[in-house]
Short mmCIF file of C-alpha atoms in Angstrom, two decimals:
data_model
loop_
_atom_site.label_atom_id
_atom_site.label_comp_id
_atom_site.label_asym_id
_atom_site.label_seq_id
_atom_site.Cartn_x
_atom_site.Cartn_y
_atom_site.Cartn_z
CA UNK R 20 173.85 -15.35 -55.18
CA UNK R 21 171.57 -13.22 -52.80
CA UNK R 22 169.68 -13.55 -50.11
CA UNK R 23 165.99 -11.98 -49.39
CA UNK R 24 167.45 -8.18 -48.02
CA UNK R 25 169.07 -8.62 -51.59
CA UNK R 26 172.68 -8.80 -50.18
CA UNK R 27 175.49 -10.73 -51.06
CA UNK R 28 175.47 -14.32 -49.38
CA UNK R 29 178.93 -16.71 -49.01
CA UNK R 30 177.51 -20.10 -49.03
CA UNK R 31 179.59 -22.77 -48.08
CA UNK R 32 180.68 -25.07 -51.31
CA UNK R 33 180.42 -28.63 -50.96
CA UNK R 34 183.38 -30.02 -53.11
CA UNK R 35 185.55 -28.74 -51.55
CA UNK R 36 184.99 -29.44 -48.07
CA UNK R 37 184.17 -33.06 -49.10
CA UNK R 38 187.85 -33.44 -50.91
CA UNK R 39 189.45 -31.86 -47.41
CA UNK R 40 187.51 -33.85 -45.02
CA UNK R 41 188.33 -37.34 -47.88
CA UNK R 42 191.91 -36.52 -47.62
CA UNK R 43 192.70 -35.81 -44.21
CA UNK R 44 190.04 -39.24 -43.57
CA UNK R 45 192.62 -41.03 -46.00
CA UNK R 46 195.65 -39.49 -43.58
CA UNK R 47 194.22 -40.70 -40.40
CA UNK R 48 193.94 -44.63 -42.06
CA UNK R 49 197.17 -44.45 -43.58
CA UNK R 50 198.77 -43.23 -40.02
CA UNK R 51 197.54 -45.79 -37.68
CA UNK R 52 198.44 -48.80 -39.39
CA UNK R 53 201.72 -47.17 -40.45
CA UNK R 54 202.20 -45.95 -36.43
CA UNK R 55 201.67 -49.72 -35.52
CA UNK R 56 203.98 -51.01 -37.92
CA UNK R 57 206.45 -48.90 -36.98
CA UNK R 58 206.91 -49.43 -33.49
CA UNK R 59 207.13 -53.06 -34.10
CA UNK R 60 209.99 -52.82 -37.14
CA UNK R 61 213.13 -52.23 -35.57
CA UNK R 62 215.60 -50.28 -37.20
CA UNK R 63 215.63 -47.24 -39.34
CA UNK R 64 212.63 -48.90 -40.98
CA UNK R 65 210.92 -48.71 -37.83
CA UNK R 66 211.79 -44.70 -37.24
CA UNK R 67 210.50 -44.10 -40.25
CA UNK R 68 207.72 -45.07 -41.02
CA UNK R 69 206.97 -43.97 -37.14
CA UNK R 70 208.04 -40.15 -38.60
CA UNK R 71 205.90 -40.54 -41.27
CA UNK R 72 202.59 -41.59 -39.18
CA UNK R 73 203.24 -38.69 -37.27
CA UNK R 74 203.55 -36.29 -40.13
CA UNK R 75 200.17 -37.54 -41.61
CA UNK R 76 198.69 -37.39 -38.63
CA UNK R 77 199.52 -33.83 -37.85
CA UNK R 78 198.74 -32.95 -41.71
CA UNK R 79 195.33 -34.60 -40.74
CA UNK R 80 194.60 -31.85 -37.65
CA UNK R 81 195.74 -29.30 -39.84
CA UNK R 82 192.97 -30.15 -42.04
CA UNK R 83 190.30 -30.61 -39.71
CA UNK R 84 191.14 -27.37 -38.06
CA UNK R 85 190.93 -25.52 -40.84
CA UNK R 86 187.75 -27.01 -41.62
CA UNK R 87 186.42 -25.91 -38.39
CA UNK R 88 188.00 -22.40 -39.13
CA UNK R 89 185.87 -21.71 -42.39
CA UNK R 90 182.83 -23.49 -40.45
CA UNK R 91 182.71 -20.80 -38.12
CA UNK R 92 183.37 -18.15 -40.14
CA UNK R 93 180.62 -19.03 -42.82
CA UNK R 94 178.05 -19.26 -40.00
CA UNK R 95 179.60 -16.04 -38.75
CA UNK R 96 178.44 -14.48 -42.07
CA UNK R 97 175.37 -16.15 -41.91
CA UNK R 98 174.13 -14.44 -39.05
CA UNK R 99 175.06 -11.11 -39.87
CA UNK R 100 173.00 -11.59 -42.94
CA UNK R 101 169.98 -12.86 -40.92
CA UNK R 102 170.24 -9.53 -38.66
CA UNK R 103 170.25 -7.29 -41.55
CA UNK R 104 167.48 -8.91 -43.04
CA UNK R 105 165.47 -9.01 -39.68
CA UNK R 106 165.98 -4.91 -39.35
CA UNK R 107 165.13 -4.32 -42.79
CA UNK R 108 161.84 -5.92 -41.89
CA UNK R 109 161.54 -4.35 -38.67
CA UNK R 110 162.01 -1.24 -40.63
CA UNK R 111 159.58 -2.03 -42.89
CA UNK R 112 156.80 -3.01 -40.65
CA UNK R 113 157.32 0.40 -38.68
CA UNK R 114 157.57 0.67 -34.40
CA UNK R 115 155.39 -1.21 -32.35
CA UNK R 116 152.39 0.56 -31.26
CA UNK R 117 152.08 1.59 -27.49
CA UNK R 118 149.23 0.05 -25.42
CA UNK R 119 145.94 2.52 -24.91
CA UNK R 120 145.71 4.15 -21.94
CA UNK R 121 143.11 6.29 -20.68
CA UNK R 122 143.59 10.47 -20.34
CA UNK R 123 144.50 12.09 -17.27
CA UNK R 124 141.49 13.44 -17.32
CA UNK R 125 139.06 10.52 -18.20
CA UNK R 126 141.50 8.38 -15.60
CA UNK R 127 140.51 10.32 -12.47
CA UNK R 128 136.61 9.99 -13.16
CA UNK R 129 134.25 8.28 -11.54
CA UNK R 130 133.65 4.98 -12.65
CA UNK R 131 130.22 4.61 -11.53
CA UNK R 132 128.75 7.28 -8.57
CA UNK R 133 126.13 5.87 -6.42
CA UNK R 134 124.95 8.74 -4.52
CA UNK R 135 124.67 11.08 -7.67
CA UNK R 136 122.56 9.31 -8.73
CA UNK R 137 120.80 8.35 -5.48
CA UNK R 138 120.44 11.82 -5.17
CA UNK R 139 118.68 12.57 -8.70
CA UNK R 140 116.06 9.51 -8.01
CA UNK R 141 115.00 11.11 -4.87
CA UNK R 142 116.52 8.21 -2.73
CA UNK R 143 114.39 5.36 -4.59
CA UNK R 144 117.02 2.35 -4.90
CA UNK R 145 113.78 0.81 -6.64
CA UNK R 146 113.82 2.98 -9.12
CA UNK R 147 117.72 3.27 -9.61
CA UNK R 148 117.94 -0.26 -9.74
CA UNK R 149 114.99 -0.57 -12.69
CA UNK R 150 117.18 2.19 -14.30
CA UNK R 151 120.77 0.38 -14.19
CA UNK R 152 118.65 -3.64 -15.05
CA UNK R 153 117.81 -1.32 -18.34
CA UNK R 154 120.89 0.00 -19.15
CA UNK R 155 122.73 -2.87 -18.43
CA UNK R 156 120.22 -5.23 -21.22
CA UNK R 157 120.42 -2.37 -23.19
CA UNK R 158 123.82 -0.62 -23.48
CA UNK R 159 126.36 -2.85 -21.81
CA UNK R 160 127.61 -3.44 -25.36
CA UNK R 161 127.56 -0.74 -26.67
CA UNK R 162 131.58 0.04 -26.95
CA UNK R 163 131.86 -3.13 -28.84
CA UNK R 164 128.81 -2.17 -31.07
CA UNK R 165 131.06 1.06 -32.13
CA UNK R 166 133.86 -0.77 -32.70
CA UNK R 167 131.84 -2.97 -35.08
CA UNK R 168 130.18 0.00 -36.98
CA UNK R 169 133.87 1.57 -37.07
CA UNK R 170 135.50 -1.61 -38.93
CA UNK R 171 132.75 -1.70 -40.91
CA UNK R 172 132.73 2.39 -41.65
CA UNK R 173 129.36 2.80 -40.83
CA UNK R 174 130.15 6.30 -38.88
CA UNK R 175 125.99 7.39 -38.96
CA UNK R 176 125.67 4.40 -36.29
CA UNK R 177 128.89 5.44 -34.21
CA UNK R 178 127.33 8.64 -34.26
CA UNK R 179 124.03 7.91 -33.20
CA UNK R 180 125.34 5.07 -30.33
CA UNK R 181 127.22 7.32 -28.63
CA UNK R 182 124.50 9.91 -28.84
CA UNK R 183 122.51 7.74 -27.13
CA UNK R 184 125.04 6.47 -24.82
CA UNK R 185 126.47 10.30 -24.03
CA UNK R 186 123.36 10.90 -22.42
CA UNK R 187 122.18 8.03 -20.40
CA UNK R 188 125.63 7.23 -19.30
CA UNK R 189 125.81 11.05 -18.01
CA UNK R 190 122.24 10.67 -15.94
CA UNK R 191 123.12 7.21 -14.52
CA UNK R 192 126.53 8.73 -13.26
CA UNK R 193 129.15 6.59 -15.11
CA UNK R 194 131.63 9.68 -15.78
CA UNK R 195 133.85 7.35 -17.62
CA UNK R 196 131.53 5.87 -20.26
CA UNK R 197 129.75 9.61 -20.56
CA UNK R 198 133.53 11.30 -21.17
CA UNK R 199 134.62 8.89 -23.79
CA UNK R 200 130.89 8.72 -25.83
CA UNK R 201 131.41 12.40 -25.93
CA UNK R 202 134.81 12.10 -27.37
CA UNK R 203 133.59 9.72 -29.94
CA UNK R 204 130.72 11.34 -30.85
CA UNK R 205 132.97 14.69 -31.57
CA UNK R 206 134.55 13.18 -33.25
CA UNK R 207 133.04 11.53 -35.76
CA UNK R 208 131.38 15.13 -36.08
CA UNK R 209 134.98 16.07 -36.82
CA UNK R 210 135.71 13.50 -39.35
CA UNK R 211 138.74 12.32 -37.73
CA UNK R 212 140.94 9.98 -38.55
CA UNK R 213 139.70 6.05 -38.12
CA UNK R 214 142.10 5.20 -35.90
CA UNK R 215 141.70 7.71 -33.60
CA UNK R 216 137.84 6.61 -33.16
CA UNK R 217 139.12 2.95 -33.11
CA UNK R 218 141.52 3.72 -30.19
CA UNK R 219 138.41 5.68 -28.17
CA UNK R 220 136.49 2.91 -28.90
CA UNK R 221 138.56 0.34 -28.02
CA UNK R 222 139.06 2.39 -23.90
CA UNK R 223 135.29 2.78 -24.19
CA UNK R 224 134.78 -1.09 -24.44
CA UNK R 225 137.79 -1.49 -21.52
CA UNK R 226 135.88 1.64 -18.94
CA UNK R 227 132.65 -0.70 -19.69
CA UNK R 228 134.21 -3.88 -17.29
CA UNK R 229 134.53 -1.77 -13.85
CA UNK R 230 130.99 0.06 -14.54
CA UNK R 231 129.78 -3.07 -14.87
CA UNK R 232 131.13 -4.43 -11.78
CA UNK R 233 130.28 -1.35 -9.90
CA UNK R 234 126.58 -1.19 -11.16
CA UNK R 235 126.25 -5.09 -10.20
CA UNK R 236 127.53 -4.40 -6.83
CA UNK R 237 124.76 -1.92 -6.38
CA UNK R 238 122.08 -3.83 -7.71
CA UNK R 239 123.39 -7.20 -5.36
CA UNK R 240 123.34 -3.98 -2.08
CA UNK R 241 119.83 -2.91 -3.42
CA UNK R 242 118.39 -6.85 -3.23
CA UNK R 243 119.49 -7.29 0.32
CA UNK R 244 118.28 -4.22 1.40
CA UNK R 245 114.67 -5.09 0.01
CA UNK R 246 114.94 -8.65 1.44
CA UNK R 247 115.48 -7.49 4.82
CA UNK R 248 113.62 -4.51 5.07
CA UNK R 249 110.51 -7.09 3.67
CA UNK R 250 110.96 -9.75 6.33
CA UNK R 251 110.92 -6.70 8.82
CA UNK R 252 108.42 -6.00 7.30
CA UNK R 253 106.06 -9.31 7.38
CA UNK R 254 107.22 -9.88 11.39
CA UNK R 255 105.78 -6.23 12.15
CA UNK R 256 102.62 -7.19 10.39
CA UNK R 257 102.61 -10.41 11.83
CA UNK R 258 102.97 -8.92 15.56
CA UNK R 259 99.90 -6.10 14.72
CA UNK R 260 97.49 -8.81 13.72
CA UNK R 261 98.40 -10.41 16.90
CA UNK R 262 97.28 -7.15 18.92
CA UNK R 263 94.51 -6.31 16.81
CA UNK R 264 92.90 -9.89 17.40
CA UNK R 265 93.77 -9.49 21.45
CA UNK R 266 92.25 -5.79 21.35
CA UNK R 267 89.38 -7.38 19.64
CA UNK R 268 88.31 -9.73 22.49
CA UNK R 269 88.88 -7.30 24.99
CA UNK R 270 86.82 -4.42 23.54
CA UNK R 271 85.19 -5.51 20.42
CA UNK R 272 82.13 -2.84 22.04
CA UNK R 273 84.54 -0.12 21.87
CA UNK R 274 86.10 -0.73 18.59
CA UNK R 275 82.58 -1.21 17.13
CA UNK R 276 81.84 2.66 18.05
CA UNK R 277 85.25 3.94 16.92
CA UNK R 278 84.65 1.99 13.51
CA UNK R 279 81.13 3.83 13.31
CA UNK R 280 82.42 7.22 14.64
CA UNK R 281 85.21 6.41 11.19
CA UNK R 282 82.29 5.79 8.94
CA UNK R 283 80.41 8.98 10.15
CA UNK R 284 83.57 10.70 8.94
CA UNK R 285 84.23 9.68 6.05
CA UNK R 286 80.90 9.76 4.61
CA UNK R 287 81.15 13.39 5.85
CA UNK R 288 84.23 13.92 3.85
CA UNK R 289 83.19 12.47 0.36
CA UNK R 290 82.21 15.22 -0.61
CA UNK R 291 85.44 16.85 -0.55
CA UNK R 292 86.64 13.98 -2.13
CA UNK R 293 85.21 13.94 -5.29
CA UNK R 294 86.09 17.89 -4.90
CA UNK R 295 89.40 17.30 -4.71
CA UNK R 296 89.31 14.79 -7.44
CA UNK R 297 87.37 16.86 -10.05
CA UNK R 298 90.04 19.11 -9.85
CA UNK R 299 92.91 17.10 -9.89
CA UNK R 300 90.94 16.02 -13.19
CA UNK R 301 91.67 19.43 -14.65
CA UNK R 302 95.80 19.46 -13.79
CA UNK R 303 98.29 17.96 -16.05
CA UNK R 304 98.71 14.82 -15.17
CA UNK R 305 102.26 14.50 -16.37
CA UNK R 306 105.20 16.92 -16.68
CA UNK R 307 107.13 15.69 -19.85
CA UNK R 308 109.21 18.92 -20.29
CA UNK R 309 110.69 18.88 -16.69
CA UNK R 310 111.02 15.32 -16.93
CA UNK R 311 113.03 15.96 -20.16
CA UNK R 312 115.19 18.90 -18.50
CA UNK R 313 115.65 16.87 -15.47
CA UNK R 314 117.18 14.19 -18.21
CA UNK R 315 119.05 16.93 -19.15
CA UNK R 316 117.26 16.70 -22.37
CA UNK R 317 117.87 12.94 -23.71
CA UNK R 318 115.20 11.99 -25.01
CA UNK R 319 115.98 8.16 -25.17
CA UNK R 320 116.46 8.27 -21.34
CA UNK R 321 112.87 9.92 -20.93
CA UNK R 322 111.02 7.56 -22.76
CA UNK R 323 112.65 4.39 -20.87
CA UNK R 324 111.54 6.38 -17.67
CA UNK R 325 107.62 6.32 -18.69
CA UNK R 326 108.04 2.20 -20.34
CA UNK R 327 109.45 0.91 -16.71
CA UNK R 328 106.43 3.48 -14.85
CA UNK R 329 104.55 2.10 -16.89
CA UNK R 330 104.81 -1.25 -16.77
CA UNK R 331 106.15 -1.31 -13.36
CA UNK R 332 102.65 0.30 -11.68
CA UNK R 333 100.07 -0.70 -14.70
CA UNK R 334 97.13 -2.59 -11.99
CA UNK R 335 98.75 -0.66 -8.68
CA UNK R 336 95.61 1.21 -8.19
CA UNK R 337 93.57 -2.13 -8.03
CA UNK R 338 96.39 -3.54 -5.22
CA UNK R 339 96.06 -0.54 -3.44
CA UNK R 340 92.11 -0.92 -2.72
CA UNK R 341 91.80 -4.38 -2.39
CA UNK R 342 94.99 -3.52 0.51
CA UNK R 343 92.87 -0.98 1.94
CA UNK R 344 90.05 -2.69 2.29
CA UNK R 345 91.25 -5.46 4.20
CA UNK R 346 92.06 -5.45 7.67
CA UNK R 347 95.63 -5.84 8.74
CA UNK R 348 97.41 -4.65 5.29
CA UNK R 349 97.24 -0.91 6.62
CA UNK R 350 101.55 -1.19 6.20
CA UNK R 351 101.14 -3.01 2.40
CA UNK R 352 99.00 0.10 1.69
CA UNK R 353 101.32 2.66 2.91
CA UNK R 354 104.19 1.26 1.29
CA UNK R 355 102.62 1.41 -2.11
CA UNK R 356 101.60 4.91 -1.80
CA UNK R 357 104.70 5.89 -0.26
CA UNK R 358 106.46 4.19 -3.86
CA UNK R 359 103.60 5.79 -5.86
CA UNK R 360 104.59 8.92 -4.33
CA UNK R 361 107.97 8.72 -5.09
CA UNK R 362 107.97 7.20 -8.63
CA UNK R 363 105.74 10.29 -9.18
CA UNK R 364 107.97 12.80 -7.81
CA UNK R 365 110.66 11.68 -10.20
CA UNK R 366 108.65 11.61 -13.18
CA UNK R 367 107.31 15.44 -12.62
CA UNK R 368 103.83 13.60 -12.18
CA UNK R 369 102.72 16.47 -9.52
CA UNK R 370 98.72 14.68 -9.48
CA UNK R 371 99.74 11.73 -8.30
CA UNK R 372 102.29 13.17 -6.05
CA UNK R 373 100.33 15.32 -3.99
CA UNK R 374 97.29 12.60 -3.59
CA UNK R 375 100.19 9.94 -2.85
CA UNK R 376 101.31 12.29 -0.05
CA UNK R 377 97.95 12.98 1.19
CA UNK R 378 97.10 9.35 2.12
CA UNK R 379 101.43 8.67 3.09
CA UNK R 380 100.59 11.41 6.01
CA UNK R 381 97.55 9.53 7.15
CA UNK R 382 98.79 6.64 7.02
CA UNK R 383 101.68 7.46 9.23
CA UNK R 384 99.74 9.57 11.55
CA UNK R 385 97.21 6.13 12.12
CA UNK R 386 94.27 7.73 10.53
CA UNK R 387 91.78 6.25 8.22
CA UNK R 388 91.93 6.17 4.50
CA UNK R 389 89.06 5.23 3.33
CA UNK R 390 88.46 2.90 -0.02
CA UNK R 391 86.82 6.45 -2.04
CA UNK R 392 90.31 8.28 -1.20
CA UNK R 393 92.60 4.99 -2.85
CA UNK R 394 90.17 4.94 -5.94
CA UNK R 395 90.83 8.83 -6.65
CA UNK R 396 94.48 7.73 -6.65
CA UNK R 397 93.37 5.10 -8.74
CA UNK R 398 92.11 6.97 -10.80
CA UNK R 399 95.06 9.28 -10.79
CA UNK R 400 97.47 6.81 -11.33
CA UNK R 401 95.47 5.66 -14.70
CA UNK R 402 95.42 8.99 -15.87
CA UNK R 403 99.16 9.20 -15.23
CA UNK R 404 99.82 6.00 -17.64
CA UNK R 405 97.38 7.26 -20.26
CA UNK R 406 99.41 10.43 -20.75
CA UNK R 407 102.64 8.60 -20.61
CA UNK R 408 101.27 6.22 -23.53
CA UNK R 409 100.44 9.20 -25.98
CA UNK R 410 103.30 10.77 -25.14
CA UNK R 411 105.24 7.03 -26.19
CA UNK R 412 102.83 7.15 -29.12
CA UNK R 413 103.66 10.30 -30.59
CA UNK R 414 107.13 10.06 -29.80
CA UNK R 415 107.17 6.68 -32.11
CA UNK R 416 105.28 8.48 -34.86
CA UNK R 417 107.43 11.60 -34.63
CA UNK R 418 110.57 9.17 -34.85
#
């Protein structure tokens, strides 16, 4: 008989332990009563059978201990066989594999680095927080996406996720994620072997968690920022209209000559207005090719630049008059060419820059800007999102 490593087994045999244990059993019964008798006969009767009780009864131990003996030895041989057979399997299955573990290299990267790309956006936390809200919806998953395509072969869509990943991941600063979607994307150029790109993939899903908590960290500083630079904001527009409305009853005469002295000059500048605007007419309204080198050529990245512009400042033009033209919202004007301006400077949009910058300085230096000056940015600012949509347009077709 064998056992599953295909070696020899000793299994115990039943008849024979069951005649050993009936006999010494049939010892034991035979000694008591016999024990009993004989310590009540007196005589050599009595000795006797008292010798003989004793004899069976010592017989009996015998047999039990040797029963005990073989036990143990049988379950001794048992277990040796069950060890063999456990490291022929062990051997057959092969050593356990080690846990991943990121490079030396890869490990002492940035995980996500905030004033990179502060720096590249010009200082707009706006901006860099409309950038990471994308990436987030849009590439968070994108390790487990590989992983996916990798089980399932498909090495076209590894290729072209970490493509895509390679390059926004290296202009949003995540060093990590941009490191390991280069790895991958070599090399499935390689053709190596899949569990190579299984093991990248699987570090590129694990680098994904700290981003992530990085980036939302950001995004949660950004929000408070904004929410208490706005109620600064409203309590410094709030304490102007108060001083406005007291200078008002105290010299309404006065302000009434100042506000026609203003008109005077700006109808005396229109001119070289609509100047200034004919020939912003004739510039290039937006830079594509240094927006795409400043990208450091991803194309992807470029084209989610001009969808949030667009949809981000699509009607600005309209706030920005109707803000002008009021009284009091002098400070809601600014701060939406002073964002225009910015926006603009990031997107290589040098029109709407320099007419942005224009009204910013006037603003700041408490002169007028008059309604003619925030239509020509208007206007700019249309012409801006017209060439961004052809450019969207023929980038569709040519994809």
């Amino acid at each position: 008989m064998t056992n599953a490593s295909g070696k020899g087994s000793t299994s115990p045999k039943p008849s024979r332990h069951f005649a050993a244990s009936l006999i010494g059993i049939v010892l034991i019964v035979v000694a008591l009563p016999s024990l009993y008798l004989g310590t009540t006969m007196p005589g050599v009767m009595g000795y006797s059978l008292i010798a003989l009780s004793i004899m069976a009864l010592v017989a009996a131990l015998g047999i039990g201990y040797n029963q005990l003996v073989k036990s143990k030895g049988e379950s001794q041989i048992d277990l040796e066989a069950s060890s063999e057979s456990a490291l022929d399997l062990n051997q057959t299955v092969g050593p356990v594999s080690k846990p991943l573990s990121l490079s030396a290299d890869v490990e002492a990267m940035v995980v996500f680095d905030t004033e990179y790309l502060l720096d590249t956006m010009d200082g707009d936390r706006d901006m860099v927080t409309m950038l990471l809200e994308v990436f987030v919806d849009e590439h968070l998953d994108d390790g487990h996406k590989i992983v996916k395509a990798l089980q399932a072969g498909d090495l076209d869509q590894v290729q072209m996720i970490s493509h895509s990943l390679k390059g926004v991941s290296a202009s949003l600063g995540t060093e990590q994620i941009h490191a390991l979607a280069e790895q991958i994307e070599h090399e499935v150029k390689t053709q190596a072997n899949s569990e190579k790109l299984e093991n990248l993939g699987e570090l590129l899903k694990m680098v994904f968690t700290p981003a992530a908590l990085a980036i939302q960290a950001f995004m949660d500083e950004s929000a408070e920022i904004k929410s208490r630079q706005s109620t600064q904001e409203d309590s410094s527009l709030g304490e102007q209209s108060e001083e406005v409305s007291h200078h008002d009853e105290v010299s309404n005469d006065a302000a009434n000559e100042l506000n026609a002295s203003k008109q005077e000059a700006t109808i005396a500048a229109q001119p070289r207005i609509v100047e200034e605007s004919v020939a912003t007419l004739s510039c290039d309204w937006l830079d594509v090719n240094a927006l795409r080198e400043a990208m450091d050529g991803d194309e992807d990245t470029v084209c989610m630049l001009l969808e949030i512009f667009i949809e981000d400042n699509a009607g600005k033009g309209q706030v920005l008059v109707a803000a002008v033209s009021e009284p009091g919202q002098q400070d809601h004007a600014l701060n939406i060419v002073h964002a225009l301006k910015g926006v603009a400077a990031n997107l290589s949009a040098k029109p709407l820059r320099e007419c942005c910058g224009v009204a910013e300085a006037k603003f700041k230096q408490n002169e007028p800007v008059s309604v003619e000056e925030c239509r020509a940015i208007e206007q700019t600012l249309n012409q801006t999102i017209a060439s961004a949509e052809a450019y969207l347009a023929k980038s569709a077709i040519g994809a």
